[in-house]
mmCIF file with all atom_site columns, C-alpha atoms in Angstrom:
data_model
loop_
_atom_site.group_PDB
_atom_site.id
_atom_site.type_symbol
_atom_site.label_atom_id
_atom_site.label_alt_id
_atom_site.label_comp_id
_atom_site.label_asym_id
_atom_site.label_entity_id
_atom_site.label_seq_id
_atom_site.pdbx_PDB_ins_code
_atom_site.Cartn_x
_atom_site.Cartn_y
_atom_site.Cartn_z
_atom_site.occupancy
_atom_site.B_iso_or_equiv
_atom_site.pdbx_formal_charge
_atom_site.auth_seq_id
_atom_site.auth_comp_id
_atom_site.auth_asym_id
_atom_site.auth_atom_id
_atom_site.pdbx_PDB_model_num
ATOM 1   C CA . MET A 1 1   ? -11.831 72.451 34.064 1.00 42.00 ? 1   MET A CA 1
ATOM 2   C CA . ALA A 1 2   ? -15.620 71.918 33.807 1.00 45.00 ? 2   ALA A CA 1
ATOM 3   C CA . SER A 1 3   ? -15.192 68.730 31.750 1.00 50.00 ? 3   SER A CA 1
ATOM 4   C CA . ALA A 1 4   ? -13.149 67.181 34.570 1.00 88.00 ? 4   ALA A CA 1
ATOM 5   C CA . LEU A 1 5   ? -15.945 67.721 37.097 1.00 93.00 ? 5   LEU A CA 1
ATOM 6   C CA . ARG A 1 6   ? -18.686 65.389 38.204 1.00 96.00 ? 6   ARG A CA 1
ATOM 7   C CA . TYR A 1 7   ? -21.568 66.056 40.543 1.00 96.00 ? 7   TYR A CA 1
ATOM 8   C CA . VAL A 1 8   ? -23.052 64.286 43.517 1.00 96.00 ? 8   VAL A CA 1
ATOM 9   C CA . LEU A 1 9   ? -26.629 64.877 44.619 1.00 96.00 ? 9   LEU A CA 1
ATOM 10  C CA . LEU A 1 10  ? -26.899 65.048 48.403 1.00 97.00 ? 10  LEU A CA 1
ATOM 11  C CA . ARG A 1 11  ? -29.991 64.944 50.582 1.00 97.00 ? 11  ARG A CA 1
ATOM 12  C CA . THR A 1 12  ? -30.192 66.246 54.131 1.00 95.00 ? 12  THR A CA 1
ATOM 13  C CA . GLY A 1 13  ? -33.714 65.690 55.390 1.00 93.00 ? 13  GLY A CA 1
ATOM 14  C CA . GLU A 1 14  ? -35.858 67.245 52.671 1.00 93.00 ? 14  GLU A CA 1
ATOM 15  C CA . GLN A 1 15  ? -33.095 69.536 51.383 1.00 93.00 ? 15  GLN A CA 1
ATOM 16  C CA . LEU A 1 16  ? -31.241 68.669 48.179 1.00 94.00 ? 16  LEU A CA 1
ATOM 17  C CA . GLN A 1 17  ? -27.867 70.024 47.086 1.00 95.00 ? 17  GLN A CA 1
ATOM 18  C CA . PHE A 1 18  ? -25.233 69.277 44.491 1.00 96.00 ? 18  PHE A CA 1
ATOM 19  C CA . VAL A 1 19  ? -21.502 69.207 45.118 1.00 97.00 ? 19  VAL A CA 1
ATOM 20  C CA . SER A 1 20  ? -19.118 69.535 42.184 1.00 96.00 ? 20  SER A CA 1
ATOM 21  C CA . MET A 1 21  ? -16.026 67.394 42.476 1.00 96.00 ? 21  MET A CA 1
ATOM 22  C CA . PRO A 1 22  ? -13.126 66.419 40.274 1.00 96.00 ? 22  PRO A CA 1
ATOM 23  C CA . ALA A 1 23  ? -14.176 63.203 38.537 1.00 94.00 ? 23  ALA A CA 1
ATOM 24  C CA . SER A 1 24  ? -11.045 61.524 39.917 1.00 93.00 ? 24  SER A CA 1
ATOM 25  C CA . HIS A 1 25  ? -12.093 62.250 43.523 1.00 95.00 ? 25  HIS A CA 1
ATOM 26  C CA . LEU A 1 26  ? -15.858 61.860 43.566 1.00 95.00 ? 26  LEU A CA 1
ATOM 27  C CA . TYR A 1 27  ? -15.778 58.253 44.727 1.00 94.00 ? 27  TYR A CA 1
ATOM 28  C CA . GLN A 1 28  ? -13.682 59.379 47.720 1.00 95.00 ? 28  GLN A CA 1
ATOM 29  C CA . LEU A 1 29  ? -16.378 61.824 48.788 1.00 96.00 ? 29  LEU A CA 1
ATOM 30  C CA . THR A 1 30  ? -19.157 59.229 48.605 1.00 95.00 ? 30  THR A CA 1
ATOM 31  C CA . ALA A 1 31  ? -16.990 56.701 50.466 1.00 95.00 ? 31  ALA A CA 1
ATOM 32  C CA . LEU A 1 32  ? -16.091 59.309 53.087 1.00 96.00 ? 32  LEU A CA 1
ATOM 33  C CA . LEU A 1 33  ? -19.745 60.194 53.652 1.00 96.00 ? 33  LEU A CA 1
ATOM 34  C CA . GLY A 1 34  ? -20.554 56.495 54.062 1.00 95.00 ? 34  GLY A CA 1
ATOM 35  C CA . ARG A 1 35  ? -17.834 56.088 56.674 1.00 95.00 ? 35  ARG A CA 1
ATOM 36  C CA . LEU A 1 36  ? -18.828 59.262 58.493 1.00 96.00 ? 36  LEU A CA 1
ATOM 37  C CA . HIS A 1 37  ? -22.445 58.042 58.668 1.00 95.00 ? 37  HIS A CA 1
ATOM 38  C CA . LYS A 1 38  ? -21.246 54.763 60.131 1.00 94.00 ? 38  LYS A CA 1
ATOM 39  C CA . GLU A 1 39  ? -18.936 56.372 62.707 1.00 93.00 ? 39  GLU A CA 1
ATOM 40  C CA . THR A 1 40  ? -20.917 59.487 63.682 1.00 91.00 ? 40  THR A CA 1
ATOM 41  C CA . GLY A 1 41  ? -23.303 57.358 65.731 1.00 89.00 ? 41  GLY A CA 1
ATOM 42  C CA . LYS A 1 42  ? -20.375 56.427 67.970 1.00 91.00 ? 42  LYS A CA 1
ATOM 43  C CA . LEU A 1 43  ? -19.588 60.038 68.852 1.00 90.00 ? 43  LEU A CA 1
ATOM 44  C CA . THR A 1 44  ? -20.469 61.192 72.348 1.00 90.00 ? 44  THR A CA 1
ATOM 45  C CA . ALA A 1 45  ? -20.238 64.921 71.577 1.00 89.00 ? 45  ALA A CA 1
ATOM 46  C CA . GLU A 1 46  ? -23.441 66.859 71.056 1.00 88.00 ? 46  GLU A CA 1
ATOM 47  C CA . PRO A 1 47  ? -24.708 68.095 68.788 1.00 89.00 ? 47  PRO A CA 1
ATOM 48  C CA . LYS A 1 48  ? -23.476 65.608 66.215 1.00 88.00 ? 48  LYS A CA 1
ATOM 49  C CA . PRO A 1 49  ? -22.919 66.870 62.674 1.00 90.00 ? 49  PRO A CA 1
ATOM 50  C CA . VAL A 1 50  ? -25.903 66.360 60.389 1.00 92.00 ? 50  VAL A CA 1
ATOM 51  C CA . LEU A 1 51  ? -24.619 64.490 57.365 1.00 95.00 ? 51  LEU A CA 1
ATOM 52  C CA . PRO A 1 52  ? -26.270 64.261 53.977 1.00 96.00 ? 52  PRO A CA 1
ATOM 53  C CA . PHE A 1 53  ? -26.879 61.046 52.080 1.00 96.00 ? 53  PHE A CA 1
ATOM 54  C CA . ALA A 1 54  ? -25.411 60.700 48.606 1.00 95.00 ? 54  ALA A CA 1
ATOM 55  C CA . LEU A 1 55  ? -28.299 59.937 46.242 1.00 95.00 ? 55  LEU A CA 1
ATOM 56  C CA . ALA A 1 56  ? -26.763 60.070 42.770 1.00 95.00 ? 56  ALA A CA 1
ATOM 57  C CA . GLU A 1 57  ? -23.699 60.957 40.742 1.00 95.00 ? 57  GLU A CA 1
ATOM 58  C CA . CYS A 1 58  ? -23.707 62.500 37.285 1.00 94.00 ? 58  CYS A CA 1
ATOM 59  C CA . ASP A 1 59  ? -21.302 63.842 34.682 1.00 92.00 ? 59  ASP A CA 1
ATOM 60  C CA . ASN A 1 60  ? -23.271 66.795 33.400 1.00 90.00 ? 60  ASN A CA 1
ATOM 61  C CA . LEU A 1 61  ? -25.602 69.034 35.303 1.00 91.00 ? 61  LEU A CA 1
ATOM 62  C CA . GLU A 1 62  ? -28.225 71.233 33.760 1.00 91.00 ? 62  GLU A CA 1
ATOM 63  C CA . LEU A 1 63  ? -30.365 72.664 36.530 1.00 91.00 ? 63  LEU A CA 1
ATOM 64  C CA . VAL A 1 64  ? -33.932 73.565 35.713 1.00 92.00 ? 64  VAL A CA 1
ATOM 65  C CA . ASP A 1 65  ? -34.627 74.571 39.318 1.00 88.00 ? 65  ASP A CA 1
ATOM 66  C CA . ARG A 1 66  ? -31.993 77.239 39.932 1.00 86.00 ? 66  ARG A CA 1
ATOM 67  C CA . THR A 1 67  ? -32.793 77.299 43.659 1.00 89.00 ? 67  THR A CA 1
ATOM 68  C CA . LEU A 1 68  ? -30.866 74.053 44.192 1.00 88.00 ? 68  LEU A CA 1
ATOM 69  C CA . PRO A 1 69  ? -27.409 74.940 45.443 1.00 88.00 ? 69  PRO A CA 1
ATOM 70  C CA . VAL A 1 70  ? -24.248 73.672 43.733 1.00 94.00 ? 70  VAL A CA 1
ATOM 71  C CA . GLU A 1 71  ? -21.298 73.805 46.112 1.00 96.00 ? 71  GLU A CA 1
ATOM 72  C CA . ASN A 1 72  ? -17.669 73.496 45.119 1.00 95.00 ? 72  ASN A CA 1
ATOM 73  C CA . GLY A 1 73  ? -16.173 70.249 46.431 1.00 96.00 ? 73  GLY A CA 1
ATOM 74  C CA . LEU A 1 74  ? -13.281 71.921 48.213 1.00 97.00 ? 74  LEU A CA 1
ATOM 75  C CA . ALA A 1 75  ? -15.626 74.393 49.932 1.00 97.00 ? 75  ALA A CA 1
ATOM 76  C CA . TYR A 1 76  ? -17.840 71.474 50.997 1.00 97.00 ? 76  TYR A CA 1
ATOM 77  C CA . ILE A 1 77  ? -14.886 69.501 52.421 1.00 98.00 ? 77  ILE A CA 1
ATOM 78  C CA . ASN A 1 78  ? -13.573 72.617 54.192 1.00 98.00 ? 78  ASN A CA 1
ATOM 79  C CA . ARG A 1 79  ? -16.965 73.087 55.853 1.00 96.00 ? 79  ARG A CA 1
ATOM 80  C CA . LEU A 1 80  ? -17.129 69.397 56.792 1.00 96.00 ? 80  LEU A CA 1
ATOM 81  C CA . GLU A 1 81  ? -13.644 69.573 58.294 1.00 97.00 ? 81  GLU A CA 1
ATOM 82  C CA . SER A 1 82  ? -14.607 72.653 60.327 1.00 96.00 ? 82  SER A CA 1
ATOM 83  C CA . GLU A 1 83  ? -17.724 70.947 61.700 1.00 95.00 ? 83  GLU A CA 1
ATOM 84  C CA . PHE A 1 84  ? -15.811 67.858 62.831 1.00 95.00 ? 84  PHE A CA 1
ATOM 85  C CA . ALA A 1 85  ? -12.800 69.814 64.130 1.00 94.00 ? 85  ALA A CA 1
ATOM 86  C CA . ALA A 1 86  ? -15.131 71.881 66.346 1.00 94.00 ? 86  ALA A CA 1
ATOM 87  C CA . LEU A 1 87  ? -16.627 68.833 68.068 1.00 93.00 ? 87  LEU A CA 1
ATOM 88  C CA . PRO A 1 88  ? -15.759 68.608 71.776 1.00 92.00 ? 88  PRO A CA 1
ATOM 89  C CA . GLU A 1 89  ? -15.325 64.822 71.481 1.00 89.00 ? 89  GLU A CA 1
ATOM 90  C CA . ARG A 1 90  ? -13.478 63.078 74.282 1.00 84.00 ? 90  ARG A CA 1
ATOM 91  C CA . ALA A 1 91  ? -14.401 59.382 74.087 1.00 83.00 ? 91  ALA A CA 1
ATOM 92  C CA . TYR A 1 92  ? -14.254 58.532 70.383 1.00 83.00 ? 92  TYR A CA 1
ATOM 93  C CA . PRO A 1 93  ? -10.969 58.812 68.452 1.00 86.00 ? 93  PRO A CA 1
ATOM 94  C CA . LEU A 1 94  ? -12.166 61.711 66.336 1.00 90.00 ? 94  LEU A CA 1
ATOM 95  C CA . VAL A 1 95  ? -8.676  62.201 64.932 1.00 90.00 ? 95  VAL A CA 1
ATOM 96  C CA . SER A 1 96  ? -9.145  59.206 62.627 1.00 91.00 ? 96  SER A CA 1
ATOM 97  C CA . LEU A 1 97  ? -12.208 60.784 61.009 1.00 94.00 ? 97  LEU A CA 1
ATOM 98  C CA . LEU A 1 98  ? -10.475 64.144 60.759 1.00 95.00 ? 98  LEU A CA 1
ATOM 99  C CA . THR A 1 99  ? -7.473  62.453 59.144 1.00 95.00 ? 99  THR A CA 1
ATOM 100 C CA . GLU A 1 100 ? -9.712  61.030 56.400 1.00 96.00 ? 100 GLU A CA 1
ATOM 101 C CA . ILE A 1 101 ? -11.457 64.343 55.844 1.00 97.00 ? 101 ILE A CA 1
ATOM 102 C CA . ARG A 1 102 ? -8.142  66.232 55.765 1.00 97.00 ? 102 ARG A CA 1
ATOM 103 C CA . ALA A 1 103 ? -6.580  63.725 53.348 1.00 97.00 ? 103 ALA A CA 1
ATOM 104 C CA . LEU A 1 104 ? -9.342  64.386 50.803 1.00 97.00 ? 104 LEU A CA 1
ATOM 105 C CA . GLN A 1 105 ? -9.109  68.111 51.567 1.00 97.00 ? 105 GLN A CA 1
ATOM 106 C CA . ALA A 1 106 ? -5.362  68.091 50.728 1.00 97.00 ? 106 ALA A CA 1
ATOM 107 C CA . GLN A 1 107 ? -5.951  66.137 47.535 1.00 96.00 ? 107 GLN A CA 1
ATOM 108 C CA . LEU A 1 108 ? -8.612  68.608 46.418 1.00 96.00 ? 108 LEU A CA 1
ATOM 109 C CA . GLU A 1 109 ? -6.402  71.586 47.213 1.00 96.00 ? 109 GLU A CA 1
ATOM 110 C CA . GLN A 1 110 ? -3.661  70.061 45.085 1.00 95.00 ? 110 GLN A CA 1
ATOM 111 C CA . TRP A 1 111 ? -6.095  69.290 42.234 1.00 94.00 ? 111 TRP A CA 1
ATOM 112 C CA . TYR A 1 112 ? -7.448  72.847 42.148 1.00 91.00 ? 112 TYR A CA 1
ATOM 113 C CA . GLU A 1 113 ? -3.901  74.239 42.318 1.00 93.00 ? 113 GLU A CA 1
ATOM 114 C CA . GLU A 1 114 ? -2.829  72.137 39.356 1.00 92.00 ? 114 GLU A CA 1
ATOM 115 C CA . GLU A 1 115 ? -5.943  73.070 37.389 1.00 89.00 ? 115 GLU A CA 1
ATOM 116 C CA . SER A 1 116 ? -5.427  76.791 37.916 1.00 87.00 ? 116 SER A CA 1
ATOM 117 C CA . ALA A 1 117 ? -1.711  76.634 36.933 1.00 81.00 ? 117 ALA A CA 1
#
C-alpha cells in the first residue's frame, strides 16, 4: 500500500504537517482545501475553522525531523468533516462544503477498504 501513497505538506501558521493520501486522490485534497479557503471567508459562524495551506506534494517521504506529524488522509478528512459539521452556520449554505468533504471521505473509505481486502 505504501507505494500507492503520496504526501502533501501543509502549513498552518508556523506549524508544518504531512498528510498521506492515495496518489489517485491527492489532487482532490489540494483542490478541496483551495475551495474551503475561498468559501470559509463567507461563513458567519464563529470561530471559523483554521485551514492549512498546501505547500508541496511528494511521492516519497523520508523525515529527518521526526517531530513533524504525518497524518493518515482518511483521519485528516474525518477531522475536517467534524470541524465543519460542528459549525453553527445559519446564513451560508454549509451543506455544499460538507457534501464535498463527505464525497472525498467516502472515496477514501472505499480506497482503504479495497487496499485492506
